[in-house]
Short mmCIF file of C-alpha atoms and ligand atoms in Angstrom, two decimals:
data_model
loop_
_atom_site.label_atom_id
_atom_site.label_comp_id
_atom_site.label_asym_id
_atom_site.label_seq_id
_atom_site.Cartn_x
_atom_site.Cartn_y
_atom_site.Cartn_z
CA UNK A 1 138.51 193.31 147.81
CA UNK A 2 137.90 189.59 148.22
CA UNK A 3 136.59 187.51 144.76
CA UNK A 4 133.07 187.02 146.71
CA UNK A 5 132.88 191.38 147.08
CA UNK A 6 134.17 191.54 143.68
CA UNK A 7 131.85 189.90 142.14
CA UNK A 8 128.66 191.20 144.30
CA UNK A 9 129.97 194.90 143.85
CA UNK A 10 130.58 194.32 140.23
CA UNK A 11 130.15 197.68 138.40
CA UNK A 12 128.00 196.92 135.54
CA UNK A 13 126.25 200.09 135.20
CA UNK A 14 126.71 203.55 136.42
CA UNK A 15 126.31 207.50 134.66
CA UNK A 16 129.52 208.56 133.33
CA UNK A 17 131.33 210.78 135.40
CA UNK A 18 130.61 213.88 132.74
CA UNK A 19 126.64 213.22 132.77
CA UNK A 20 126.97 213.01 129.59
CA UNK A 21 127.21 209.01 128.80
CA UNK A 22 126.54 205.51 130.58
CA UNK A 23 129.02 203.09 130.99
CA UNK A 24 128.45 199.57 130.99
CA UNK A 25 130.33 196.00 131.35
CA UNK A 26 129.58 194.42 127.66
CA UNK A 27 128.33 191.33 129.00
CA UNK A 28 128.22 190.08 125.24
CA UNK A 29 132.05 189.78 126.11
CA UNK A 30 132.51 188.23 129.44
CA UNK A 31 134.07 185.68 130.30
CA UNK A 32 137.14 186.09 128.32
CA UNK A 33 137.30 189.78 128.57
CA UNK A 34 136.29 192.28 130.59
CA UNK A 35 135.31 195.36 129.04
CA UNK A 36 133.99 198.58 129.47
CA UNK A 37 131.23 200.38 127.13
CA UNK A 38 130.86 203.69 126.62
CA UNK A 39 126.90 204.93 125.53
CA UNK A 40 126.34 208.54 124.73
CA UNK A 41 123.52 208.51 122.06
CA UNK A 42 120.04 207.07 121.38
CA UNK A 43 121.71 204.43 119.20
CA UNK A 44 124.64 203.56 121.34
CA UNK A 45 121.89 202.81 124.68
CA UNK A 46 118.93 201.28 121.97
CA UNK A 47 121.89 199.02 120.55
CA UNK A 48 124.09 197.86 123.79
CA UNK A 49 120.24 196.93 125.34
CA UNK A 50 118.87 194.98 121.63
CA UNK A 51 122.30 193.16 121.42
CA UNK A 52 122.25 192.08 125.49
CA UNK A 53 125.34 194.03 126.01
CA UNK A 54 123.63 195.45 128.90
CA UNK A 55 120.78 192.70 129.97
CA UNK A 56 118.90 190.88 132.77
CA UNK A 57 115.74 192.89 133.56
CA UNK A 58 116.86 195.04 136.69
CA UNK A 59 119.80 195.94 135.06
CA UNK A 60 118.14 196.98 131.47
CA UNK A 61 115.43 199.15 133.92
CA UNK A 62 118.90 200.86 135.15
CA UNK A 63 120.42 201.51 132.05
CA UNK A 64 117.55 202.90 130.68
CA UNK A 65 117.22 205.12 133.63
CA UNK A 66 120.61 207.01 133.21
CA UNK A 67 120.42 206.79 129.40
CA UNK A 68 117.16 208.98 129.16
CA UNK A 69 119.00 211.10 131.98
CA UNK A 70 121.79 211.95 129.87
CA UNK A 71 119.46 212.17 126.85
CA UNK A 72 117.44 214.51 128.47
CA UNK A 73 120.37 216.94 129.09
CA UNK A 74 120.96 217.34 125.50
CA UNK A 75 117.52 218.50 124.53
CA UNK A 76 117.97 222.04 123.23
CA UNK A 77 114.51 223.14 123.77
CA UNK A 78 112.73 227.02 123.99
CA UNK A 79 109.97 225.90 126.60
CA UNK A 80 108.38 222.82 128.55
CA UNK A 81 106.51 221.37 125.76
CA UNK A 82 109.31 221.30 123.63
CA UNK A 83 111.16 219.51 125.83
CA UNK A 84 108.51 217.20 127.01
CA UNK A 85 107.86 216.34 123.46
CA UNK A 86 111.57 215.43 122.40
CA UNK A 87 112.10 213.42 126.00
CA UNK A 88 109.19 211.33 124.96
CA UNK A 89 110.84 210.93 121.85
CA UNK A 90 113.73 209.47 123.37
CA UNK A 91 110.96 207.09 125.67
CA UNK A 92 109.54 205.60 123.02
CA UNK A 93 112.53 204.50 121.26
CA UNK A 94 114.57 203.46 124.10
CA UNK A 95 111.94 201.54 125.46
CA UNK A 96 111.16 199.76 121.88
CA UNK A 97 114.30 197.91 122.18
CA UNK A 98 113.06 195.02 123.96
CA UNK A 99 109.17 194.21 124.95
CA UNK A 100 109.32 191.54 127.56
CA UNK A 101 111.57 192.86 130.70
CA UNK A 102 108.69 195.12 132.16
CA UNK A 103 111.68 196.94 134.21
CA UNK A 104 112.48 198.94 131.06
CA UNK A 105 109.06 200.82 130.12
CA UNK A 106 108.60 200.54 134.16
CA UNK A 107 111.98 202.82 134.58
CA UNK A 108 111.43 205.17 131.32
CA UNK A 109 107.64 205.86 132.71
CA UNK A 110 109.53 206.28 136.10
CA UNK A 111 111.47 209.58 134.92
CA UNK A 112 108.57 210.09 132.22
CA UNK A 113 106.45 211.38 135.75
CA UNK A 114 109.46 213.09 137.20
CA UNK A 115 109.00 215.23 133.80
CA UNK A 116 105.45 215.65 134.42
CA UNK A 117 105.36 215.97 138.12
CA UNK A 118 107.81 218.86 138.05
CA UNK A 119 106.73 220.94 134.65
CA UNK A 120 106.52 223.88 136.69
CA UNK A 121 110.11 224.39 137.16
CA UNK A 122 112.58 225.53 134.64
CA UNK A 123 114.36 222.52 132.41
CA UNK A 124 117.76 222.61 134.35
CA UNK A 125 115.87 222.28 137.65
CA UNK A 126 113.90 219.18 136.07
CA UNK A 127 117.19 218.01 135.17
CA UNK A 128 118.62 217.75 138.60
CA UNK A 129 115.35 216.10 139.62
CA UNK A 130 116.09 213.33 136.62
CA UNK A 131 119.27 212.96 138.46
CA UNK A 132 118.47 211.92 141.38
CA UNK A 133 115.35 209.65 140.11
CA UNK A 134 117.42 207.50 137.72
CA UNK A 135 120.17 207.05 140.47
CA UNK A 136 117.36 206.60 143.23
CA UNK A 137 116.61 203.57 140.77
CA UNK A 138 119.66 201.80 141.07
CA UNK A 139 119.76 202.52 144.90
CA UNK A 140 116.46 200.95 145.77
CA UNK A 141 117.77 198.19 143.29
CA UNK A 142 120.69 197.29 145.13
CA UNK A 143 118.26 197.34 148.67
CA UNK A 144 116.08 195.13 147.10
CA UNK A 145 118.23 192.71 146.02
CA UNK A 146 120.12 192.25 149.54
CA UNK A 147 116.09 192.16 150.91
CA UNK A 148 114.94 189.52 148.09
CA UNK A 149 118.42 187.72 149.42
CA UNK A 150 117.80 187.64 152.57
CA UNK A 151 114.12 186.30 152.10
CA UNK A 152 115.27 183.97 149.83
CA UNK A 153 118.30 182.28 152.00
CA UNK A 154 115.51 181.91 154.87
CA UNK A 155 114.62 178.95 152.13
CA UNK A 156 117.65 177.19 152.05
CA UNK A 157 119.78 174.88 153.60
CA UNK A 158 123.64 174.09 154.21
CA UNK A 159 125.03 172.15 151.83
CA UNK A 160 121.76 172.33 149.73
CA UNK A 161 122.23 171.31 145.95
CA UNK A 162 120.43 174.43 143.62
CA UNK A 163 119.68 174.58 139.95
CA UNK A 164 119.19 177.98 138.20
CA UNK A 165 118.52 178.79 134.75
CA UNK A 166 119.61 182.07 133.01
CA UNK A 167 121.40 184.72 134.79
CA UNK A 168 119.95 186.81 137.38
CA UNK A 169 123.36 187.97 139.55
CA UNK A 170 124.84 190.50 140.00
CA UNK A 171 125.54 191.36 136.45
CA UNK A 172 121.88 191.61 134.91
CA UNK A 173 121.09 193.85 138.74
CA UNK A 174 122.49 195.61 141.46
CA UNK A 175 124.68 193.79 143.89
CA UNK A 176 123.79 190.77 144.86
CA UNK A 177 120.99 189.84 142.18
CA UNK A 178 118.04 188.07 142.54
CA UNK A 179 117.90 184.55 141.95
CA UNK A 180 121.67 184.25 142.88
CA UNK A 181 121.53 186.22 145.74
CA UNK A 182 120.86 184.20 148.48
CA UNK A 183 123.51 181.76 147.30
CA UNK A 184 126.33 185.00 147.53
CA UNK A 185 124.63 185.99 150.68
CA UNK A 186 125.10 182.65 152.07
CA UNK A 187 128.33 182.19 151.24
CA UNK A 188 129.19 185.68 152.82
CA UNK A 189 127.98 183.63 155.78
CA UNK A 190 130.01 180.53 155.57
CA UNK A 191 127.37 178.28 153.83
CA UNK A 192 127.95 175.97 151.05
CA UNK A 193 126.13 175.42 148.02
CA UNK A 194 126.00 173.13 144.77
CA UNK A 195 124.41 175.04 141.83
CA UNK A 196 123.92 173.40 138.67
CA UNK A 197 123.75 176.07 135.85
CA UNK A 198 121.70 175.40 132.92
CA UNK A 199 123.88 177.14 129.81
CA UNK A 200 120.83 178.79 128.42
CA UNK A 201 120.64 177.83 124.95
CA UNK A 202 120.71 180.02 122.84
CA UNK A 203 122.71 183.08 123.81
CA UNK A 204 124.39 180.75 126.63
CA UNK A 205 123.77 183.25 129.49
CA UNK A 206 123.98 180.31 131.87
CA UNK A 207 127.44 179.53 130.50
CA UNK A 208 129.04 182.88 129.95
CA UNK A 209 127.75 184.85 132.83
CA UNK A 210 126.35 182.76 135.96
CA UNK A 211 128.73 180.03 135.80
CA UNK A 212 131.36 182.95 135.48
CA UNK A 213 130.25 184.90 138.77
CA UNK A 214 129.31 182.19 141.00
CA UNK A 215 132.77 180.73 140.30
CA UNK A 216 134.58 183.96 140.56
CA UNK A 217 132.99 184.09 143.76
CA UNK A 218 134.13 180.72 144.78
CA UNK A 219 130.77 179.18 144.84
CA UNK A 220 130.50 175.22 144.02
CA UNK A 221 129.00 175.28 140.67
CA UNK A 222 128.58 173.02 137.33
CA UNK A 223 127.59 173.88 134.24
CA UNK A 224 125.11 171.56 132.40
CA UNK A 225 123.24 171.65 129.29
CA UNK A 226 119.90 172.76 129.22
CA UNK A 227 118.79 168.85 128.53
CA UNK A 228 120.38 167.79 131.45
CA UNK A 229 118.70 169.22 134.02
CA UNK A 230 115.92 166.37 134.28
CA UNK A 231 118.89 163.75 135.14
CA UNK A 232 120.24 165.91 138.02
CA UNK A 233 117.08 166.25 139.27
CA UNK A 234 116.58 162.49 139.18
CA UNK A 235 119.34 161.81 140.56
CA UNK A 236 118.22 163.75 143.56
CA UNK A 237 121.19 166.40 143.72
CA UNK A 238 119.03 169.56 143.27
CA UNK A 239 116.46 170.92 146.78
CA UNK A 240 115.45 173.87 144.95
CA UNK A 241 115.60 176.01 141.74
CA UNK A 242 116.09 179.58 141.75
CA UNK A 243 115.44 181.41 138.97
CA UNK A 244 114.74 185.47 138.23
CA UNK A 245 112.05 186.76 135.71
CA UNK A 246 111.18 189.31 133.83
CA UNK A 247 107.76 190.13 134.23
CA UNK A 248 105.28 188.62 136.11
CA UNK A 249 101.43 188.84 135.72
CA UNK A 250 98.72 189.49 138.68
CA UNK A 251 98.04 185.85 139.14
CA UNK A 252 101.51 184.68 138.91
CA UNK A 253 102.45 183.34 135.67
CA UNK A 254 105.79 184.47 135.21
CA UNK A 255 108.06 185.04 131.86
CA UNK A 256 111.29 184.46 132.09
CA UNK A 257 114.18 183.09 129.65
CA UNK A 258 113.32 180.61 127.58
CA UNK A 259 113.43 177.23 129.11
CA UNK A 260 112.26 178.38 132.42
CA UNK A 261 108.73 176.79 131.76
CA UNK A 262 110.76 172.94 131.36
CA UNK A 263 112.53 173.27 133.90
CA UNK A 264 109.37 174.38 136.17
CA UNK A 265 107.77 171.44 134.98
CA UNK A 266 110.88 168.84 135.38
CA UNK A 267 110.60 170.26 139.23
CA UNK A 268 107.14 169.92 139.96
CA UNK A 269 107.70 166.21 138.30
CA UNK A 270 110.34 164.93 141.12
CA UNK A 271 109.06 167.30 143.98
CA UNK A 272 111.61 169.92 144.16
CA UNK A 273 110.71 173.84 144.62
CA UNK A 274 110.45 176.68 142.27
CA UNK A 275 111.07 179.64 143.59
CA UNK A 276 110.93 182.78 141.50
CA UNK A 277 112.62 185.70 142.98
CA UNK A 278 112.99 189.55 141.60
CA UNK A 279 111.75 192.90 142.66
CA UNK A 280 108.49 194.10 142.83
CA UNK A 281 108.69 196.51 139.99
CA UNK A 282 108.92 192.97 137.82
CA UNK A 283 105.33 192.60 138.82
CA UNK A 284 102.97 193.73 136.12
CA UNK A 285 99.26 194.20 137.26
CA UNK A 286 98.05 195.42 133.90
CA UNK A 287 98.88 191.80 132.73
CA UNK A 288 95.63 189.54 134.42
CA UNK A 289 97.49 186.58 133.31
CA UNK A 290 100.76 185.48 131.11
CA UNK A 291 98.74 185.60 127.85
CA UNK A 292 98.89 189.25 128.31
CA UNK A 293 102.80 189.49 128.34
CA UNK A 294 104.29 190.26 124.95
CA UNK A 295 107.10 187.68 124.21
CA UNK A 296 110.04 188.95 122.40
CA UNK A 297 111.72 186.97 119.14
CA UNK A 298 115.22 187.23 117.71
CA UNK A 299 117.07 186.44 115.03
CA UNK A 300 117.29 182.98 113.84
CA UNK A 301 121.03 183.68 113.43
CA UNK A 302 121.31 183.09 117.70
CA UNK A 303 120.76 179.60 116.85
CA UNK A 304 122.37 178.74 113.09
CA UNK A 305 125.64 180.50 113.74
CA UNK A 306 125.96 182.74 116.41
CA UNK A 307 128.60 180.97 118.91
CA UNK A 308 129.80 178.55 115.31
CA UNK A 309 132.69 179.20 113.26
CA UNK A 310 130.59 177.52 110.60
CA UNK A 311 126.46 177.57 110.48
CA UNK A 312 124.74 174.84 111.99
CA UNK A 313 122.18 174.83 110.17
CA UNK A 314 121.16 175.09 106.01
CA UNK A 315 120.19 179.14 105.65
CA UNK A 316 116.93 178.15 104.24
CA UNK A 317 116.08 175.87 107.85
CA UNK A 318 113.35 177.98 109.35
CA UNK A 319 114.46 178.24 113.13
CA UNK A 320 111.48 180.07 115.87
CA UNK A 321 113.44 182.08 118.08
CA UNK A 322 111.16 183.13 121.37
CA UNK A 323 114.01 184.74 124.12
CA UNK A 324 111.11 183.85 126.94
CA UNK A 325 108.56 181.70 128.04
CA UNK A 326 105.64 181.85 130.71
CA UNK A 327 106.14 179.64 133.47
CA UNK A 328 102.20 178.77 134.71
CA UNK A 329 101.28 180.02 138.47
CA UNK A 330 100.27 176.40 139.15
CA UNK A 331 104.26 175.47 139.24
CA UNK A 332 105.14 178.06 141.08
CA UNK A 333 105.84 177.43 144.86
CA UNK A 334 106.89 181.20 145.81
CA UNK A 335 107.79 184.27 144.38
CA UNK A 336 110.25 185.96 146.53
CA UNK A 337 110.58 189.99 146.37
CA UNK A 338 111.79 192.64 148.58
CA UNK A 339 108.74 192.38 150.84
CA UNK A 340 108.83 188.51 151.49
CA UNK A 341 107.61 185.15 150.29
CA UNK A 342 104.26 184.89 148.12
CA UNK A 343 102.82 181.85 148.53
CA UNK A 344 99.47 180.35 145.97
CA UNK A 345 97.77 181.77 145.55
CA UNK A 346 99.14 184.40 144.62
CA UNK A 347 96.38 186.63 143.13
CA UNK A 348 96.11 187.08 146.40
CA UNK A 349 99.44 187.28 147.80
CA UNK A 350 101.03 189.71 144.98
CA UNK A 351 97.83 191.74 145.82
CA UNK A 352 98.93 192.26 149.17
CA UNK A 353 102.40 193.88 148.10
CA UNK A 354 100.58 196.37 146.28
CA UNK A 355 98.26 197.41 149.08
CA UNK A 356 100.93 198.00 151.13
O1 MRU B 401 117.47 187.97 127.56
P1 MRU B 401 118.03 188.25 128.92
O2 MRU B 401 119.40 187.71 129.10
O3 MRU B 401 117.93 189.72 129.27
O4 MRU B 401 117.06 187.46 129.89
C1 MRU B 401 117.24 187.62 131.26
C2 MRU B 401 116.44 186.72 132.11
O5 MRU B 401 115.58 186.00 131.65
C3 MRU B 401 116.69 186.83 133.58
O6 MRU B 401 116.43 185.63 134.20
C4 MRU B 401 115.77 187.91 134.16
O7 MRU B 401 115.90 189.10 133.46
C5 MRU B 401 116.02 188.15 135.58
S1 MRU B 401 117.48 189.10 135.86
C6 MRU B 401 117.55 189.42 137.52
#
């Protein structure tokens, strides 16, 4: 396999071959080591999710797909009800490990139906049916990454200078990704590209993970600091930024790793395009607006110590922690799914995906 394949067939998540666990890349790990993780128990998938060992929305939705598959299958239960009671269970705690990636509770109540929608049949038959929903999850994940790719590239030109902020490759997805997709696709087509990669303070997913595929994959890029972003801009190397999210509300405001929001601002500042791109099961329409979107906060530890050999910080400095902001609509110039580009406004656009 060629770097660019390795990297857009990457194999960050898939069911264990016994049905019985998921395996993982620990991402908390990469770049210096690759490694493989093993999850077999409501701990092992709540943890490897909480700590980012497994992260980027699409990918979390995925995990959490085959984790209450193989959850499921150890339910010792003497009729429907029991089982439908313990499975829920295993829903709400699962999906209480992070609140702001709307893929996760959008996957859990994905298999939570195929419970429901099958409680006629006996438990092993529902079983196979939880099978083939949590895989058909990563399937239509995979198409709808090469789809948001191809929509996306339709945006770009040769030789056209990108910044993106976070990571939203192949490693938090299926495949290609979402916001860096169209930058592998186009290089699968002989097109060249300069990406700037913000590092993503604080868990530095910029650094360790995007700058890390795209230059596996032989892809121009340069890592910057999340402060220098408004220079390069300036100084009139960046057309577009692409960046991924991980839930976005009716009208368009979209969360997405903290810092997004600047950096939306910075381009609307020197005329440059924002383009958000993920699937359409990131789209929440029981969120009106972004005020509705739960933010999630961490540890103050991510910024005193975490990547220090010695704090950074006094222990008793308060430190605020959000992991995402909300970008407003009004900065916005597309969101790019599987179906195509939404223009603004995009109350009206998004509503169109939905009606089909
Ligand atoms: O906290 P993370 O690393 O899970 O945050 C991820 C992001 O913000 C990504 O940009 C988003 O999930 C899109 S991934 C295709």
């Amino acid at each position: 396999m060629d770097n660019l394949k390795q990297i857009t067939h990457i194999d960050n998540v898939r069911l264990g071959e016994d049905k019985a666990s998921v395996v993982i890349i620990d991402q908390t790990k990469l770049p210096s080591r690759t490694e493989y993780l093993t999850l077999r128990t409501p701990k092992d998938l709540y943890d490897a999710i909480f700590e980012l060992k497994v992260r980027g929305a699409p990918a979390i939705g995925i995990c959490a797909g085959f984790g209450i598959y193989i959850l499921a299958r150890t339910i010792d239960a003497k009729d429907y009800e029991g089982f439908y009671q313990q499975f829920c269970e295993y829903q709400n705690y699962l999906d209480s490990a992070r609140p702001t990636a709307v893929n996760l509770s959008w996957a859990l109540n994905r298999m939570e139906q195929t419970v429901v929608k099958n409680r006629q049949l006996p438990v092993p038959e529902i079983l196979e049916k939880l099978e083939q929903e949590c895989m058909a999850i990563q399937e239509e994940d995979m198409d709808m990454c090469r789809k948001i790719s191809e929509h996306g590239l339709s945006l770009l030109k040769n030789g056209d200078g990108i910044l993106t902020h976070c990571n939203a490759g192949p490693l938090a997805t299926s495949r290609y990704g979402t916001a860096l997709g169209p930058l592998f696709l186009g290089k699968e087509r002989g097109m060249e590209f300069h990406v700037f990669a913000d590092e993503t303070r604080p868990l530095l997913q910029g650094a360790r993970l995007t700058s890390y595929e795209l230059q596996k994959a032989g892809i121009d890029v340069t890592l910057i600091c999340d402060n220098m972003a408004s220079l390069v801009m300036k100084n009139g190397w960046v057309q577009a930024c692409l960046v991924g999210c991980d839930r976005v509300a009716a009208n368009g405001d979209t969360a997405n790793k903290i810092g997004t929001s600047g950096v939306a601002i910075l381009a609307k500042h020197y005329g440059i395009p924002f383009y958000v791109l993920g699937p359409s099961s990131t789209i929440d329409r029981n969120c009106k607006t972004g005020q509705d979107i739960q933010i999630e906060l961490r540890s103050p530890d991510e910024i005193k110590k975490k990547f220090y050999e010695t704090p950074m910080a006094l222990e008793e400095v308060k430190c605020y922690n959000p992991a995402f902001d909300v970008t407003d609509h009004s900065l916005i110039s597309g969101i790019i799914t599987e179906h195509g580009i939404c223009r603004p406004p995009f109350t009206e656009s998004l509503k169109k995906i939905w009606e089909g």
